[in-house]
Short mmCIF file of C-alpha atoms in Angstrom, two decimals:
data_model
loop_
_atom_site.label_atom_id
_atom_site.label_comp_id
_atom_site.label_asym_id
_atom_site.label_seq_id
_atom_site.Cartn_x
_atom_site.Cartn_y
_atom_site.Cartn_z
CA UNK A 1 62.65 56.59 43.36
CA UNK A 2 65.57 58.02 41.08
CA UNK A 3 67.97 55.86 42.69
CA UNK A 4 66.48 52.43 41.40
CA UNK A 5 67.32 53.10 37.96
CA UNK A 6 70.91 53.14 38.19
CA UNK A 7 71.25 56.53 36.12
CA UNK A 8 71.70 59.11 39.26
CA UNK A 9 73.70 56.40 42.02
CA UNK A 10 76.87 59.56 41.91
CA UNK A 11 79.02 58.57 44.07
CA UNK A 12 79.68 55.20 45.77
CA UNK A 13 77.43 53.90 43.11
CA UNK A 14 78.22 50.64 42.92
CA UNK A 15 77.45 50.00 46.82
CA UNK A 16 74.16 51.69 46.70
CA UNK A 17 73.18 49.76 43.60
CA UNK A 18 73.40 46.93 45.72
CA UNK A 19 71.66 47.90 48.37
CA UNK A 20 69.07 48.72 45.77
CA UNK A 21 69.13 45.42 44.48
CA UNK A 22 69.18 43.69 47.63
CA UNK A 23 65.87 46.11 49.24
CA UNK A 24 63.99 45.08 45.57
CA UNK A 25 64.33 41.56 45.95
CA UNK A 26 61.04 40.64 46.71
CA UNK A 27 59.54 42.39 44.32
CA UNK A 28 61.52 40.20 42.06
CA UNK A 29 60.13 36.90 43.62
CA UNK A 30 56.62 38.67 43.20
CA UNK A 31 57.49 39.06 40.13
CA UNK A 32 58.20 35.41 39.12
CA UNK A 33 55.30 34.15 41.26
CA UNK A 34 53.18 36.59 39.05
CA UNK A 35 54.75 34.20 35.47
CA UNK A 36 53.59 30.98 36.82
CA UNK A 37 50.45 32.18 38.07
CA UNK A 38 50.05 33.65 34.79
CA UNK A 39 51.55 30.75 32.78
CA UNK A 40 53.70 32.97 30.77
CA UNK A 41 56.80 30.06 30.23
CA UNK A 42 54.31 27.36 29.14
CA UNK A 43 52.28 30.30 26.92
CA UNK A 44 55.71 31.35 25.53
CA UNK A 45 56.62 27.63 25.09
CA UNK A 46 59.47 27.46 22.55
CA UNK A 47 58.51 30.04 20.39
CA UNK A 48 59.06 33.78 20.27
CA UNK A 49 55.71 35.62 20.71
CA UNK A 50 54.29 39.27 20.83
CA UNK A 51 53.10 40.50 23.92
CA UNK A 52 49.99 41.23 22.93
CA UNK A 53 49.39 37.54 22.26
CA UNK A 54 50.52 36.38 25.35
CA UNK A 55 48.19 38.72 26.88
CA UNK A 56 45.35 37.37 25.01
CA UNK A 57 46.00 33.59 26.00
CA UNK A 58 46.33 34.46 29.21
CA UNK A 59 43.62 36.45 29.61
CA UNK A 60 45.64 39.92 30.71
CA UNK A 61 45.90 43.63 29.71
CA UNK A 62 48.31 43.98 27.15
CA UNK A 63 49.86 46.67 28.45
CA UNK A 64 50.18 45.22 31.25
CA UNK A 65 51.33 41.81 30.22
CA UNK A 66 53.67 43.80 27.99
CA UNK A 67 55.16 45.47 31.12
CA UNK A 68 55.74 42.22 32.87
CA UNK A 69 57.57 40.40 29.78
CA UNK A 70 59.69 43.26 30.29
CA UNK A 71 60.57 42.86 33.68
CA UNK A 72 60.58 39.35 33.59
CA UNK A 73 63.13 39.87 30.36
CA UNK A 74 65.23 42.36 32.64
CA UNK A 75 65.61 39.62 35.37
CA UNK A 76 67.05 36.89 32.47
CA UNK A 77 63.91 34.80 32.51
CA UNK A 78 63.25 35.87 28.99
CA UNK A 79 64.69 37.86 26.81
CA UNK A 80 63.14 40.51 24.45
CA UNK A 81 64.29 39.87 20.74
CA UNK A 82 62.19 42.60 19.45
CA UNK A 83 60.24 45.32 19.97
CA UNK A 84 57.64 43.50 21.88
CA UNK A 85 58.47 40.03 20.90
CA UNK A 86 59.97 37.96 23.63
CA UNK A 87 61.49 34.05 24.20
CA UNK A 88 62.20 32.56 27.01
CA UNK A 89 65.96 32.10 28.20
CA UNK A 90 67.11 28.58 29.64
CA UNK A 91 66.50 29.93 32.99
CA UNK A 92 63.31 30.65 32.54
CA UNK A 93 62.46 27.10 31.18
CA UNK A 94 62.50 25.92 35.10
CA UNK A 95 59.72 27.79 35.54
CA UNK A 96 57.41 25.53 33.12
CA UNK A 97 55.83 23.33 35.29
CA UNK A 98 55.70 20.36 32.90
CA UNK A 99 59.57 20.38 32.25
CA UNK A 100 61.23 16.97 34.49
CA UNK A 101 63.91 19.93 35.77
CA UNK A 102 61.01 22.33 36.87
CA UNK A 103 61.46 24.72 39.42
CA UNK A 104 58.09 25.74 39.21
CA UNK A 105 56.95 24.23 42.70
CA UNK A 106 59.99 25.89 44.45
CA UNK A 107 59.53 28.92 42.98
CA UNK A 108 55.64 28.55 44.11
CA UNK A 109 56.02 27.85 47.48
CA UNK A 110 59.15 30.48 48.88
CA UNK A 111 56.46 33.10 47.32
CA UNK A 112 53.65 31.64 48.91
CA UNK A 113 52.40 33.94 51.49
CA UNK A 114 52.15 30.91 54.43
CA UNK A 115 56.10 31.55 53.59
CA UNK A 116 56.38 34.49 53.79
CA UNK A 117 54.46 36.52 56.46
CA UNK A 118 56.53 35.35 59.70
CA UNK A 119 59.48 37.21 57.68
CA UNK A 120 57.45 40.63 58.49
CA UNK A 121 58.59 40.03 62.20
CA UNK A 122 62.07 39.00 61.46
CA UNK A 123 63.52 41.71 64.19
CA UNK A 124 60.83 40.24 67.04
CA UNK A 125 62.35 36.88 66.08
CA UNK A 126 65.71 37.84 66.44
CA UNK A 127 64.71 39.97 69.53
CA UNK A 128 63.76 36.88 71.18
CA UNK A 129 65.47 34.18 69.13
CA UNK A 130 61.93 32.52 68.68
CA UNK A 131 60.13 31.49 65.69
CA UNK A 132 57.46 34.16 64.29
CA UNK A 133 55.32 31.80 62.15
CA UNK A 134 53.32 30.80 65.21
CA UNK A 135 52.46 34.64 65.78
CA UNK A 136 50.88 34.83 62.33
CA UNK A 137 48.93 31.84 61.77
CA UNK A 138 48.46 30.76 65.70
CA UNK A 139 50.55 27.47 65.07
CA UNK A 140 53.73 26.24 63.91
CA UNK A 141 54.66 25.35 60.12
CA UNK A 142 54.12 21.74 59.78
CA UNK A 143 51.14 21.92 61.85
CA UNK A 144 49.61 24.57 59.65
CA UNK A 145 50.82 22.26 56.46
CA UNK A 146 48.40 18.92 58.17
CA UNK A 147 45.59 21.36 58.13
CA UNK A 148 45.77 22.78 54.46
CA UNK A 149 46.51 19.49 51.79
CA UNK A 150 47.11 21.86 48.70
CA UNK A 151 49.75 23.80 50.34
CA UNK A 152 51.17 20.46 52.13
CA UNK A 153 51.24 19.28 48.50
CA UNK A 154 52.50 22.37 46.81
CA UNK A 155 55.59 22.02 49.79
CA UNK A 156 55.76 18.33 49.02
CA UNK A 157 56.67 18.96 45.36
CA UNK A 158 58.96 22.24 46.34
CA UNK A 159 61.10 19.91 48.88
CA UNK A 160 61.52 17.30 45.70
CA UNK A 161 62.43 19.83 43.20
CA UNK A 162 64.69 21.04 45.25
CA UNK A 163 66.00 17.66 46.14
CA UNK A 164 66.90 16.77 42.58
CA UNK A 165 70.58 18.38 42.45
CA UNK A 166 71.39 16.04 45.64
CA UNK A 167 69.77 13.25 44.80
CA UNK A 168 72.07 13.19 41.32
CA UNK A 169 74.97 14.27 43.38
CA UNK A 170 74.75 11.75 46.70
CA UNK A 171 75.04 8.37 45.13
CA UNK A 172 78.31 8.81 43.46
CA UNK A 173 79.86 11.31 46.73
CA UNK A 174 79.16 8.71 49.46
CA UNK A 175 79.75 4.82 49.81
CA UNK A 176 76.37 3.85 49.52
CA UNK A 177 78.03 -0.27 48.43
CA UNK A 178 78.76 -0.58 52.58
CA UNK A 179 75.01 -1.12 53.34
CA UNK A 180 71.95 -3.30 52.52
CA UNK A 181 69.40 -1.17 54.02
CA UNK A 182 68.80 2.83 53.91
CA UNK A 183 66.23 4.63 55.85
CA UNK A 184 65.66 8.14 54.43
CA UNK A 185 63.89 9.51 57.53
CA UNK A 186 61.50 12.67 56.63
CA UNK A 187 61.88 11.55 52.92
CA UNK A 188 59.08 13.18 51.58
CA UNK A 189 58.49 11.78 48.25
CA UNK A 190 61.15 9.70 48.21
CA UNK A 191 62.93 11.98 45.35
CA UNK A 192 66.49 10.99 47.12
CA UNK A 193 65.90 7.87 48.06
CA UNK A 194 64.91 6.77 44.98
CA UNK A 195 68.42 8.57 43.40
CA UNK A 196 70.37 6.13 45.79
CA UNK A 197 68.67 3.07 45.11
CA UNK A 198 68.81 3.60 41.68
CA UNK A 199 72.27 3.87 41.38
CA UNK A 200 72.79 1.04 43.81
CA UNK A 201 70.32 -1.59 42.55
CA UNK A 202 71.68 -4.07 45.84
CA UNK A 203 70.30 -1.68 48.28
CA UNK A 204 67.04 -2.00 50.01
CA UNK A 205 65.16 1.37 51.59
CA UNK A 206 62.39 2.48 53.79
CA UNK A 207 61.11 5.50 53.31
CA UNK A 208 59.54 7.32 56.67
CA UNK A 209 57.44 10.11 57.16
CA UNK A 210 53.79 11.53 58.27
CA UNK A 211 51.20 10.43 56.22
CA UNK A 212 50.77 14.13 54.55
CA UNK A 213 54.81 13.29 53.67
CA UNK A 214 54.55 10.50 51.92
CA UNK A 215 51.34 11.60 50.28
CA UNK A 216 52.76 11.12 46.64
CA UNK A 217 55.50 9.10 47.31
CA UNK A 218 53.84 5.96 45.97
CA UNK A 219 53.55 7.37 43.00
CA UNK A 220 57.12 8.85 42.79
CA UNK A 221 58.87 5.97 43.83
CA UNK A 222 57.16 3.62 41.18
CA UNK A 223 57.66 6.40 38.50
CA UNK A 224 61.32 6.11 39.43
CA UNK A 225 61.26 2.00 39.16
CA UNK A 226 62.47 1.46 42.50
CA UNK A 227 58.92 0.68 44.56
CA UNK A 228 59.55 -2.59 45.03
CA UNK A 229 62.53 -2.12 46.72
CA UNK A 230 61.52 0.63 48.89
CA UNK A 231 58.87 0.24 51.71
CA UNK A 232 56.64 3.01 53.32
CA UNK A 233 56.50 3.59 56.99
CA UNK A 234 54.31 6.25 58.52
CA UNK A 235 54.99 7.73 61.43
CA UNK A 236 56.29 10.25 63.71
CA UNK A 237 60.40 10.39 64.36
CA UNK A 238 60.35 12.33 67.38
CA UNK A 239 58.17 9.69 69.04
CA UNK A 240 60.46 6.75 67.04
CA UNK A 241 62.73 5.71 64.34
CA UNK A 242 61.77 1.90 61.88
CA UNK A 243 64.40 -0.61 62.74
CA UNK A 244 65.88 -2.59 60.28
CA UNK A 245 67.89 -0.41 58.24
CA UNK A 246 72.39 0.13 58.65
CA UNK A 247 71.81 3.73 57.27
CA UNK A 248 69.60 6.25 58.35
CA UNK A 249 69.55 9.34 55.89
CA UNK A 250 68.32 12.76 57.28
CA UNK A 251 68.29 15.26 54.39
CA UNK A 252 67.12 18.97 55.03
CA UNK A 253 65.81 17.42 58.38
CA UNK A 254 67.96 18.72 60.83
CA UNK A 255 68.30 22.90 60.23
CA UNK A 256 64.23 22.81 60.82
CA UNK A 257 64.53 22.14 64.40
CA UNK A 258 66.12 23.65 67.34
CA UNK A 259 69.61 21.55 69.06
CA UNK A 260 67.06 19.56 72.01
CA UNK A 261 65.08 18.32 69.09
CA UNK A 262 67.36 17.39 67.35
CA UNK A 263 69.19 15.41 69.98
CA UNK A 264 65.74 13.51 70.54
CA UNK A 265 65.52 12.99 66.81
CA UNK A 266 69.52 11.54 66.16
CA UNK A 267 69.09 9.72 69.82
CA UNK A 268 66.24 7.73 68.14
CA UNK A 269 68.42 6.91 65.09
CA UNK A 270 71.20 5.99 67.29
CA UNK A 271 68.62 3.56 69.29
CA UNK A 272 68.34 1.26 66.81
CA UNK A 273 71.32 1.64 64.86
CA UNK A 274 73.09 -1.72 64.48
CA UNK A 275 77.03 -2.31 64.99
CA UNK A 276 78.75 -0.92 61.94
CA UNK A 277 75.60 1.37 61.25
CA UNK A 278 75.88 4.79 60.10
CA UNK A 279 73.39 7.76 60.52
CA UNK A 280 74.26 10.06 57.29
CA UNK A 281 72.96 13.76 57.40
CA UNK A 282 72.92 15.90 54.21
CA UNK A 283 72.56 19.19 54.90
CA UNK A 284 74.45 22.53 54.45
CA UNK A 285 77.09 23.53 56.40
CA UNK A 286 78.31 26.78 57.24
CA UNK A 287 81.75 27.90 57.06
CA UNK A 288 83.18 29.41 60.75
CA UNK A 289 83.48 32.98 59.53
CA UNK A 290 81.01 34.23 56.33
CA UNK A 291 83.37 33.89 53.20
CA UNK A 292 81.32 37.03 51.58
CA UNK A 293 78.60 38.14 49.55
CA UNK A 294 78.56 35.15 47.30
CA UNK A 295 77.40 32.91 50.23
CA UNK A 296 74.38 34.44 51.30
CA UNK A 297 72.00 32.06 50.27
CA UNK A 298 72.46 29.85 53.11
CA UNK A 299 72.32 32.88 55.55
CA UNK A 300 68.85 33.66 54.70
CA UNK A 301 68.03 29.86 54.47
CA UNK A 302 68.90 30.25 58.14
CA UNK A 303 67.32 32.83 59.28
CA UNK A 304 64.08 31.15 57.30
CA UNK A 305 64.83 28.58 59.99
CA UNK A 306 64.61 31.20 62.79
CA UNK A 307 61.38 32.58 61.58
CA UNK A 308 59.19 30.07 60.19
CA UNK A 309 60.15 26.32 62.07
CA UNK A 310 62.78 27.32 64.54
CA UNK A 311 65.28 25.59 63.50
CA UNK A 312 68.83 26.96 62.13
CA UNK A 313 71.73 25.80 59.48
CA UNK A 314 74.99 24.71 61.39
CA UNK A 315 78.78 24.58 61.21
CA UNK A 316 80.95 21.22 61.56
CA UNK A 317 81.37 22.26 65.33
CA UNK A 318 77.86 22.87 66.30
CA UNK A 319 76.90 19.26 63.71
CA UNK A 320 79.36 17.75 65.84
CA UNK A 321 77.96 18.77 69.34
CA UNK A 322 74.88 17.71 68.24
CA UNK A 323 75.50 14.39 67.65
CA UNK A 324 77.81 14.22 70.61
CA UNK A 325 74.70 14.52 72.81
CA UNK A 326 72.91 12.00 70.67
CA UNK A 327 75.41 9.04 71.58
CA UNK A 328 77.37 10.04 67.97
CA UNK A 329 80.52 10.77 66.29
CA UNK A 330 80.99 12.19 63.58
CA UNK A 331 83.28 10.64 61.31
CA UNK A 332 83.75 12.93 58.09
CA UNK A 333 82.31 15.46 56.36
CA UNK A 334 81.89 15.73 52.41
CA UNK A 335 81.22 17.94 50.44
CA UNK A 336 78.91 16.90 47.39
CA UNK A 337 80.24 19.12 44.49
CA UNK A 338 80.06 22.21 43.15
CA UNK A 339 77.18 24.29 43.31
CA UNK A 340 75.27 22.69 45.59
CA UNK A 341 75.87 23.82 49.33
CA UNK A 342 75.47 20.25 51.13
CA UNK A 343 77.25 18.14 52.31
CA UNK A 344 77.17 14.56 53.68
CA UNK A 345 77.85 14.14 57.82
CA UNK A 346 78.55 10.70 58.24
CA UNK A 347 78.34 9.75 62.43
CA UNK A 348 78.76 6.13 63.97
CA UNK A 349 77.78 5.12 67.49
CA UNK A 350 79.91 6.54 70.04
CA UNK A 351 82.35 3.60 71.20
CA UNK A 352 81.80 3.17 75.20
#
């Protein structure tokens, strides 16, 4: 183990620090999932605390506890001030659950083992370019979610946290004032919906999902102040799409399923779309050749596609073909700002 602690790398050092890096990087989202299980954040609150006392609230060894302030403090989610005495760093404030910008849930569920375990057979997934969740828990993802509510809710509230950025971002990057009626199909909670129709207060929405999706979205949508503009439709969108709306919104929709489905799913939208409707997809899209290390993110979000839901991220070309063989054209592609890797797909009916 010498090489981990960057004192004996020799030669080529700087490559085989990464490598290190890269191999240890799970041991680094163990080691976050270990904080909010632990409540360290909310413990530490706003104050700068001793170990040991952090280790008595939370019920832990001190040494212990001590050892994972430190590791936690080496990974910039708090920072050690003194001997022993640690605060936590603005990062580490989106781990406190209570906090409106909370991570917490996102952090929760990409550590939860449901999320994890089809990654062990990444190379038979690859090997036969099926997904690998179904060999672990004898049934696929959202099928597994309907049978366990707390970890359906725990992914509920991980999809909206990490729906927030977007949800600021979207209203202001795409005409929204075209349309009197959205539907945000597979909207969860509602967390984007409600950012459009609160920053278009003409707009009118329908929010449709399963039942288990729109579990809190009652709630959400009224915190929000936009429940009486938005009504909730049940239901399942490869069997059907609501009518009524001039804009269907897919967000994070699209990479979990594989091209056929997806066809079935955008044919739907097309079905009922009416003249001058648009169907508006938000999700990443990947660049034709890898730009470099910096954009690796969406790489692995992919290959969490492959392995868990069987679904994949996309470039324009392949977004395009897509909704070619769902009746569509695509008519531009927007990016939605900077730091966020989405961007808006807006199709139309095909003329003809």
């Amino acid at each position: 183990m010498a090489e981990t602690n960057g004192g004996t790398l020799g030669a080529g050092g700087a490559d085989r620090a990464h490598v290190v890096q890269l191999v240890l990087g799970s041991m680094a989202a163990q080691t976050l999932r270990a904080a909010l299980r632990l409540r360290v954040v909310e413990l530490l609150g706003d104050q700068e605390r001793q170990a040991a006392e952090v280790a008595a609230d939370a019920g832990a060894q001190p040494q212990a506890m001590h050892r994972l302030l430190r590791a936690l403090a080496g990974l910039g989610v708090l920072e050690e001030r003194a001997p022993g005495a640690f605060a936590v760093t603005s990062a580490g404030r989106l781990l406190d659950p209570g906090r409106p910008d909370s991570m917490a849930a996102l952090v929760g569920m990409f550590t939860e083992p449901a999320m994890l375990r089809a990654w062990e057979h990444l190379d038979d997934g690859v090997r036969t370019g099926g997904t690998t969740f179904p060999k672990v828990f004898g049934k696929e993802f959202f099928a597994h979610l309907k049978d366990e509510p707390e970890l359906s809710a725990q992914f509920n509230a991980a999809m909206s946290q990490g729906t927030r950025v977007t949800a600021a971002q979207l209203p202001d990057a795409y005409d929204f004032g075209r349309f009197t009626t959205v539907a945000d199909v597979g909207g969860g909670d509602g967390t984007l919906l409600a950012g459009v129709l609160g920053a278009h207060p003409k707009l009118s929405g329908i929010l449709y999902d399963t039942e288990e999706g729109l579990a809190q979205a009652a709630e959400n949508l009224a915190r929000h102040g936009v429940a009486e503009r938005c009504s909730l439709v049940a239901g399942d969108f490869f069997a059907s799409v609501p009518e009524g709306a001039d804009l269907y919104l897919l967000k994070s929709i699209v990479h979990d399923w594989p091209d056929d489905r997806v066809v079935t799913l955008l044919g739907h939208c097309r079905a009922v779309l009416p003249p001058g409707g648009r169907v508006l997809i938000v999700e990443p899209v990947l660049p034709d050749v890898v730009p470099g290390p910096n954009g690796g993110l969406t790489y692995l979000s992919d290959l969490n596609m492959l392995v868990n839901v069987g679904g994949r991220e996309r470039t324009r070309d392949e977004f395009t073909q897509v909704c070619a063989r769902a009746g569509l054209t695509v008519t531009s592609v927007t990016p939605l700002g900077e730091g966020n890797a989405f961007h808006a797909i807006e199709a139309e009916a095909t003329a003809g």
